């Protein structure tokens, strides 16, 4: 994509390690152009441990806001002066915005996930939710489930301490080991199943060892991975007759929500999502 910009354009950024694969610069610059805004959005490879240093340099570089991806979400959570909404609940920041002389921290991941399922008329309220994995993405999904009145949540993860951390303050949640026996049992009980592990992602060697755990009662099966658009997890779920959703819509919605914060504008999310989808898909 060829980006046109003025020298006085307001600078936005995304930081991460790795950052080369990120779709955010393409997506955000497309939306900026579509909305006719005088902004430019740039990627920065920032090594683990350097996120706070980056934030401190933003003033000098004229960067007014930035998105935060792996592995910096917790570091930026600790570095901003004011935290808002889901950032407080999820203990992580994916959107840092400089306003009125200080840095504000937000998290748009869980609302992004919720919008990505709502567009298919799927809602988390009163549902039994199974979450595979217990990293940052799982935290966002669990927050979405609690914010939206899920009936029961189950997390399966290798590292139970990490899963336990997510459960703090939540009553209707339980955890167990990530074993194929447990996945099979919990899959049966769930209405919505979400893979938040990177298994099956492009560039990741590991994948599920088998998909025998997927029974055939119709369920909603989500994978937060968007590259490839259809992981083996989703492919097999579709073959079994489940309704499948990949991570692309979540990515786009969290980006639109961030851009609303950076630019203090209201964006028609459904319309913008369609434009972005056509552009990057
Ligand atoms: P993370 O913090 O590193 O967490 C990864 C989780 O997956 C951990 O709980 C880990 O278990 C588990 N896991 C990893 N490999 C596994 C394996 N071989 N077997 C079983 N469990 C395994 O990563 P994250 O930030 O949550 O991201 C996870 C995925 O979500 C990535 O693919 C990322 O691209 C995607 N994502 C998508 C969006 C979107 O907008 N669509 C947003 C955020 C993330 P242990 O705790 O036991 O190590």
Tab-separated table of C-alpha atoms and ligand atoms in Angstrom:
chain	number	residue	atom	x	y	z
A	1	UNK	CA	0.000	0.000	0.000
A	2	UNK	CA	1.367	3.424	-0.950
A	3	UNK	CA	0.794	5.865	1.911
A	4	UNK	CA	0.242	9.556	1.208
A	5	UNK	CA	0.847	11.832	4.153
A	6	UNK	CA	1.732	15.397	5.089
A	7	UNK	CA	4.775	16.238	7.169
A	8	UNK	CA	2.477	17.592	9.876
A	9	UNK	CA	0.499	14.321	10.100
A	10	UNK	CA	-0.105	13.100	13.656
A	11	UNK	CA	2.009	10.010	14.263
A	12	UNK	CA	0.611	6.743	15.572
A	13	UNK	CA	2.436	3.443	15.992
A	14	UNK	CA	2.307	-0.208	16.899
A	15	UNK	CA	5.045	-1.832	18.982
A	16	UNK	CA	5.795	-5.531	19.317
A	17	UNK	CA	8.359	-8.272	18.938
A	18	UNK	CA	8.002	-9.656	16.334
A	19	UNK	CA	6.160	-6.900	14.473
A	20	UNK	CA	6.973	-7.724	10.858
A	21	UNK	CA	3.873	-9.936	10.443
A	22	UNK	CA	1.469	-7.334	11.860
A	23	UNK	CA	-1.539	-6.347	9.757
A	24	UNK	CA	-2.152	-3.266	11.909
A	25	UNK	CA	-0.137	-0.708	9.849
A	26	UNK	CA	-1.873	-1.754	6.626
A	27	UNK	CA	-5.279	-1.783	8.276
A	28	UNK	CA	-4.876	1.468	10.234
A	29	UNK	CA	-3.417	3.480	7.335
A	30	UNK	CA	-6.253	2.223	5.135
A	31	UNK	CA	-8.844	3.398	7.704
A	32	UNK	CA	-7.045	6.737	8.183
A	33	UNK	CA	-7.197	7.375	4.445
A	34	UNK	CA	-10.824	6.244	4.248
A	35	UNK	CA	-11.782	8.685	7.025
A	36	UNK	CA	-9.718	11.518	5.473
A	37	UNK	CA	-7.667	12.008	8.661
A	38	UNK	CA	-4.219	13.607	8.787
A	39	UNK	CA	-2.486	10.750	10.620
A	40	UNK	CA	0.190	8.195	9.824
A	41	UNK	CA	0.590	4.801	11.563
A	42	UNK	CA	4.017	3.133	11.739
A	43	UNK	CA	5.341	-0.249	12.999
A	44	UNK	CA	8.233	-0.376	15.505
A	45	UNK	CA	10.088	-3.531	16.456
A	46	UNK	CA	10.627	-3.087	20.188
A	47	UNK	CA	12.471	-5.822	22.072
A	48	UNK	CA	10.996	-7.321	25.251
A	49	UNK	CA	11.808	-5.040	28.193
A	50	UNK	CA	12.047	-1.841	26.101
A	51	UNK	CA	8.373	-0.844	25.883
A	52	UNK	CA	8.539	1.722	28.693
A	53	UNK	CA	11.641	3.260	27.071
A	54	UNK	CA	9.644	3.548	23.844
A	55	UNK	CA	6.771	5.306	25.652
A	56	UNK	CA	9.206	7.806	27.143
A	57	UNK	CA	10.644	8.580	23.669
A	58	UNK	CA	7.227	9.239	22.117
A	59	UNK	CA	7.246	12.874	23.206
A	60	UNK	CA	10.524	13.506	21.355
A	61	UNK	CA	9.333	11.591	18.284
A	62	UNK	CA	5.911	13.268	18.250
A	63	UNK	CA	3.998	9.973	18.595
A	64	UNK	CA	0.584	10.655	20.108
A	65	UNK	CA	-0.679	7.119	20.454
A	66	UNK	CA	0.300	3.523	19.857
A	67	UNK	CA	-0.998	-0.015	19.863
A	68	UNK	CA	0.740	-2.627	21.935
A	69	UNK	CA	1.141	-6.241	20.965
A	70	UNK	CA	3.130	-9.248	22.246
A	71	UNK	CA	5.066	-9.122	24.596
A	72	UNK	CA	4.500	-5.566	25.902
A	73	UNK	CA	0.870	-5.370	27.064
A	74	UNK	CA	1.663	-5.761	30.761
A	75	UNK	CA	4.684	-3.421	30.682
A	76	UNK	CA	2.627	-0.616	29.157
A	77	UNK	CA	-0.127	-1.340	31.685
A	78	UNK	CA	2.404	-0.411	34.380
A	79	UNK	CA	3.763	2.636	32.513
A	80	UNK	CA	0.706	4.738	31.656
A	81	UNK	CA	-0.665	7.308	34.138
A	82	UNK	CA	-4.373	6.525	33.765
A	83	UNK	CA	-6.095	3.210	33.065
A	84	UNK	CA	-9.575	2.806	31.654
A	85	UNK	CA	-12.272	0.085	31.618
A	86	UNK	CA	-11.144	-3.283	30.332
A	87	UNK	CA	-7.453	-2.381	30.721
A	88	UNK	CA	-7.961	-2.373	34.485
A	89	UNK	CA	-9.889	-5.655	34.454
A	90	UNK	CA	-7.524	-7.442	32.066
A	91	UNK	CA	-4.326	-6.017	33.573
A	92	UNK	CA	-3.088	-5.229	30.071
A	93	UNK	CA	-3.017	-2.316	27.636
A	94	UNK	CA	-3.258	-2.649	23.864
A	95	UNK	CA	-3.931	1.063	23.200
A	96	UNK	CA	-1.871	3.876	24.717
A	97	UNK	CA	-3.049	7.400	23.989
A	98	UNK	CA	-1.487	10.741	24.988
A	99	UNK	CA	-4.161	13.202	26.048
A	100	UNK	CA	-4.192	16.299	28.288
A	101	UNK	CA	-0.535	15.896	29.178
A	102	UNK	CA	-0.579	12.247	30.209
A	103	UNK	CA	-0.640	8.696	28.870
A	104	UNK	CA	-3.941	6.834	29.030
A	105	UNK	CA	-4.179	3.040	28.729
A	106	UNK	CA	-7.076	1.060	27.221
A	107	UNK	CA	-7.738	-2.488	26.117
A	108	UNK	CA	-9.971	-3.045	23.087
A	109	UNK	CA	-9.309	-6.799	22.672
A	110	UNK	CA	-12.276	-8.161	24.589
A	111	UNK	CA	-14.788	-5.795	22.969
A	112	UNK	CA	-13.181	-6.684	19.642
A	113	UNK	CA	-13.801	-10.366	20.316
A	114	UNK	CA	-17.385	-9.719	21.386
A	115	UNK	CA	-18.159	-7.682	18.245
A	116	UNK	CA	-16.604	-10.394	16.096
A	117	UNK	CA	-19.120	-12.967	17.318
A	118	UNK	CA	-22.086	-10.579	17.659
A	119	UNK	CA	-21.922	-9.886	13.922
A	120	UNK	CA	-23.025	-13.520	13.471
A	121	UNK	CA	-25.805	-13.041	16.034
A	122	UNK	CA	-23.849	-15.083	18.546
A	123	UNK	CA	-23.920	-13.786	22.125
A	124	UNK	CA	-22.047	-14.919	25.216
A	125	UNK	CA	-24.834	-14.424	27.741
A	126	UNK	CA	-26.052	-17.632	29.407
A	127	UNK	CA	-23.598	-19.710	27.371
A	128	UNK	CA	-21.100	-22.321	28.520
A	129	UNK	CA	-17.719	-21.174	27.283
A	130	UNK	CA	-14.631	-23.350	26.805
A	131	UNK	CA	-11.329	-21.495	26.444
A	132	UNK	CA	-8.223	-23.385	25.291
A	133	UNK	CA	-5.078	-21.607	26.516
A	134	UNK	CA	-4.500	-19.040	29.254
A	135	UNK	CA	-2.350	-16.284	27.775
A	136	UNK	CA	-3.169	-12.668	26.955
A	137	UNK	CA	-5.760	-13.558	24.318
A	138	UNK	CA	-7.523	-15.954	26.721
A	139	UNK	CA	-7.689	-13.150	29.280
A	140	UNK	CA	-9.484	-10.941	26.734
A	141	UNK	CA	-11.949	-13.724	25.865
A	142	UNK	CA	-12.683	-14.479	29.535
A	143	UNK	CA	-13.241	-10.776	30.190
A	144	UNK	CA	-15.619	-10.655	27.263
A	145	UNK	CA	-17.468	-13.675	28.689
A	146	UNK	CA	-17.763	-12.142	32.175
A	147	UNK	CA	-18.693	-8.678	30.831
A	148	UNK	CA	-21.468	-10.274	28.802
A	149	UNK	CA	-22.998	-12.651	31.339
A	150	UNK	CA	-21.693	-16.073	30.303
A	151	UNK	CA	-23.181	-18.922	32.372
A	152	UNK	CA	-19.996	-20.956	32.931
A	153	UNK	CA	-16.423	-20.613	31.765
A	154	UNK	CA	-13.841	-23.389	31.656
A	155	UNK	CA	-10.164	-22.813	30.872
A	156	UNK	CA	-7.896	-25.699	29.868
A	157	UNK	CA	-4.183	-24.928	29.943
A	158	UNK	CA	-0.844	-26.683	30.407
A	159	UNK	CA	0.284	-24.194	33.023
A	160	UNK	CA	-2.461	-24.144	35.669
A	161	UNK	CA	-0.906	-21.245	37.580
A	162	UNK	CA	-1.461	-18.997	34.573
A	163	UNK	CA	-5.041	-20.182	34.242
A	164	UNK	CA	-5.572	-19.566	37.946
A	165	UNK	CA	-4.365	-15.967	37.599
A	166	UNK	CA	-7.149	-15.273	35.089
A	167	UNK	CA	-9.793	-16.662	37.465
A	168	UNK	CA	-9.172	-14.162	40.270
A	169	UNK	CA	-12.423	-12.460	41.233
A	170	UNK	CA	-14.565	-14.568	38.867
A	171	UNK	CA	-17.077	-17.001	40.397
A	172	UNK	CA	-18.452	-19.057	37.506
A	173	UNK	CA	-15.090	-20.225	36.180
A	174	UNK	CA	-13.104	-23.444	36.543
A	175	UNK	CA	-9.764	-24.620	35.231
A	176	UNK	CA	-8.211	-27.939	34.320
A	177	UNK	CA	-5.185	-29.401	32.558
A	178	UNK	CA	-4.882	-29.185	28.793
A	179	UNK	CA	-5.268	-32.914	28.047
A	180	UNK	CA	-7.180	-34.486	25.173
A	181	UNK	CA	-9.392	-36.322	27.630
A	182	UNK	CA	-10.348	-33.048	29.323
A	183	UNK	CA	-10.863	-31.267	25.996
A	184	UNK	CA	-13.198	-34.083	24.877
A	185	UNK	CA	-15.274	-33.882	28.090
A	186	UNK	CA	-15.436	-30.106	28.191
A	187	UNK	CA	-16.168	-29.766	24.466
A	188	UNK	CA	-19.357	-31.783	25.007
A	189	UNK	CA	-20.562	-29.415	27.755
A	190	UNK	CA	-19.749	-26.165	25.940
A	191	UNK	CA	-21.829	-23.958	23.617
A	192	UNK	CA	-18.923	-21.838	22.405
A	193	UNK	CA	-15.339	-23.128	22.168
A	194	UNK	CA	-12.442	-20.729	21.615
A	195	UNK	CA	-8.891	-21.692	20.752
A	196	UNK	CA	-6.599	-18.987	22.116
A	197	UNK	CA	-3.402	-21.036	21.802
A	198	UNK	CA	-1.081	-20.332	18.850
A	199	UNK	CA	-1.321	-23.970	17.721
A	200	UNK	CA	-1.921	-24.105	13.986
A	201	UNK	CA	-0.742	-20.543	13.380
A	202	UNK	CA	1.461	-19.888	10.404
A	203	UNK	CA	5.108	-20.098	11.518
A	204	UNK	CA	4.222	-22.192	14.609
A	205	UNK	CA	5.295	-25.839	14.359
A	206	UNK	CA	2.848	-27.254	16.922
A	207	UNK	CA	-0.704	-28.138	16.095
A	208	UNK	CA	-3.387	-30.171	17.889
A	209	UNK	CA	-2.370	-33.836	17.865
A	210	UNK	CA	-5.860	-34.867	16.783
A	211	UNK	CA	-9.354	-33.411	16.570
A	212	UNK	CA	-11.270	-36.426	17.867
A	213	UNK	CA	-12.507	-34.274	20.761
A	214	UNK	CA	-14.983	-32.486	18.489
A	215	UNK	CA	-18.359	-34.159	18.815
A	216	UNK	CA	-21.083	-33.477	16.284
A	217	UNK	CA	-23.669	-31.550	18.309
A	218	UNK	CA	-23.749	-28.156	16.601
A	219	UNK	CA	-21.626	-25.589	18.420
A	220	UNK	CA	-19.799	-22.349	17.757
A	221	UNK	CA	-16.065	-22.931	17.329
A	222	UNK	CA	-13.720	-19.926	17.227
A	223	UNK	CA	-9.997	-19.672	16.614
A	224	UNK	CA	-8.324	-16.339	17.370
A	225	UNK	CA	-5.690	-17.094	14.738
A	226	UNK	CA	-6.145	-15.187	11.464
A	227	UNK	CA	-3.100	-16.473	9.597
A	228	UNK	CA	-4.011	-18.891	8.070
A	229	UNK	CA	-7.661	-17.849	7.808
A	230	UNK	CA	-8.664	-21.487	8.342
A	231	UNK	CA	-6.562	-23.466	10.796
A	232	UNK	CA	-6.851	-27.257	10.961
A	233	UNK	CA	-8.867	-26.689	14.158
A	234	UNK	CA	-11.468	-24.678	12.203
A	235	UNK	CA	-11.305	-26.919	9.150
A	236	UNK	CA	-12.131	-29.986	11.210
A	237	UNK	CA	-14.851	-28.108	13.151
A	238	UNK	CA	-16.482	-27.094	9.883
A	239	UNK	CA	-16.339	-30.680	8.628
A	240	UNK	CA	-18.117	-31.765	11.814
A	241	UNK	CA	-20.879	-29.226	11.129
A	242	UNK	CA	-19.959	-26.586	13.716
A	243	UNK	CA	-20.276	-22.863	13.021
A	244	UNK	CA	-16.737	-21.483	12.739
A	245	UNK	CA	-15.234	-18.002	13.227
A	246	UNK	CA	-11.568	-17.063	12.738
A	247	UNK	CA	-9.619	-14.216	14.394
A	248	UNK	CA	-9.669	-11.709	11.552
A	249	UNK	CA	-12.840	-9.893	12.610
A	250	UNK	CA	-11.569	-9.580	16.182
A	251	UNK	CA	-8.342	-8.061	14.877
A	252	UNK	CA	-10.221	-5.545	12.744
A	253	UNK	CA	-12.701	-4.561	15.451
A	254	UNK	CA	-10.028	-4.044	18.119
A	255	UNK	CA	-8.198	-1.845	15.584
A	256	UNK	CA	-11.292	0.251	14.820
A	257	UNK	CA	-11.918	0.712	18.556
A	258	UNK	CA	-8.285	1.853	19.009
A	259	UNK	CA	-8.544	4.322	16.138
A	260	UNK	CA	-11.658	5.800	17.751
A	261	UNK	CA	-9.590	6.420	20.891
A	262	UNK	CA	-6.570	7.866	19.039
A	263	UNK	CA	-8.612	10.239	16.897
A	264	UNK	CA	-11.508	10.941	19.265
A	265	UNK	CA	-13.949	10.118	16.460
A	266	UNK	CA	-16.923	7.779	16.268
A	267	UNK	CA	-16.540	5.238	13.475
A	268	UNK	CA	-19.349	3.181	11.941
A	269	UNK	CA	-17.764	-0.125	12.981
A	270	UNK	CA	-19.865	-2.461	10.861
A	271	UNK	CA	-19.332	-0.418	7.697
A	272	UNK	CA	-15.624	0.145	8.345
A	273	UNK	CA	-15.105	-3.533	9.127
A	274	UNK	CA	-16.561	-4.446	5.727
A	275	UNK	CA	-14.215	-2.004	3.946
A	276	UNK	CA	-11.165	-3.339	5.807
A	277	UNK	CA	-12.183	-6.947	5.214
A	278	UNK	CA	-12.480	-6.348	1.463
A	279	UNK	CA	-9.123	-4.569	1.492
A	280	UNK	CA	-7.011	-7.106	3.381
A	281	UNK	CA	-8.741	-10.403	2.724
B	1	LIG	P1	0.382	-16.162	24.885
B	1	LIG	O1	0.131	-15.095	25.904
B	1	LIG	O2	1.762	-16.584	24.588
B	1	LIG	O3	-0.496	-17.459	25.351
B	1	LIG	C1	-0.484	-18.636	24.609
B	1	LIG	C2	-1.252	-19.722	25.357
B	1	LIG	O4	-1.303	-20.881	24.518
B	1	LIG	C3	-0.628	-20.138	26.671
B	1	LIG	O5	-1.620	-20.355	27.622
B	1	LIG	C4	0.066	-21.466	26.315
B	1	LIG	O6	0.068	-22.416	27.372
B	1	LIG	C5	-0.831	-22.008	25.238
B	1	LIG	N1	-0.058	-22.885	24.344
B	1	LIG	C6	0.958	-22.532	23.522
B	1	LIG	N2	1.420	-23.607	22.831
B	1	LIG	C7	0.693	-24.672	23.265
B	1	LIG	C8	0.724	-26.054	22.968
B	1	LIG	N3	1.596	-26.571	22.102
B	1	LIG	N4	-0.151	-26.870	23.591
B	1	LIG	C9	-1.029	-26.364	24.491
B	1	LIG	N5	-1.100	-25.054	24.833
B	1	LIG	C10	-0.241	-24.218	24.221
B	1	LIG	O7	-0.226	-15.725	23.489
B	1	LIG	P2	-1.505	-14.779	23.227
B	1	LIG	O8	-1.080	-13.367	23.163
B	1	LIG	O9	-2.556	-15.174	24.167
B	1	LIG	O10	-1.871	-15.209	21.715
B	1	LIG	C11	-2.370	-16.500	21.455
B	1	LIG	C12	-2.909	-16.586	20.033
B	1	LIG	O11	-4.008	-15.692	19.859
B	1	LIG	C13	-1.896	-16.225	18.957
B	1	LIG	O12	-2.080	-17.109	17.879
B	1	LIG	C14	-2.290	-14.813	18.554
B	1	LIG	O13	-1.956	-14.515	17.217
B	1	LIG	C15	-3.803	-14.879	18.714
B	1	LIG	N6	-4.395	-13.548	18.965
B	1	LIG	C16	-5.302	-13.070	18.064
B	1	LIG	C17	-5.883	-11.836	18.270
B	1	LIG	C18	-6.878	-11.311	17.273
B	1	LIG	O14	-7.174	-10.093	17.285
B	1	LIG	N7	-7.430	-12.142	16.437
B	1	LIG	C19	-5.550	-11.070	19.407
B	1	LIG	C20	-4.633	-11.598	20.322
B	1	LIG	C21	-4.050	-12.847	20.078
B	1	LIG	P3	1.075	-22.341	28.652
B	1	LIG	O15	0.549	-21.234	29.505
B	1	LIG	O16	0.914	-23.658	29.281
B	1	LIG	O17	2.436	-22.070	28.097
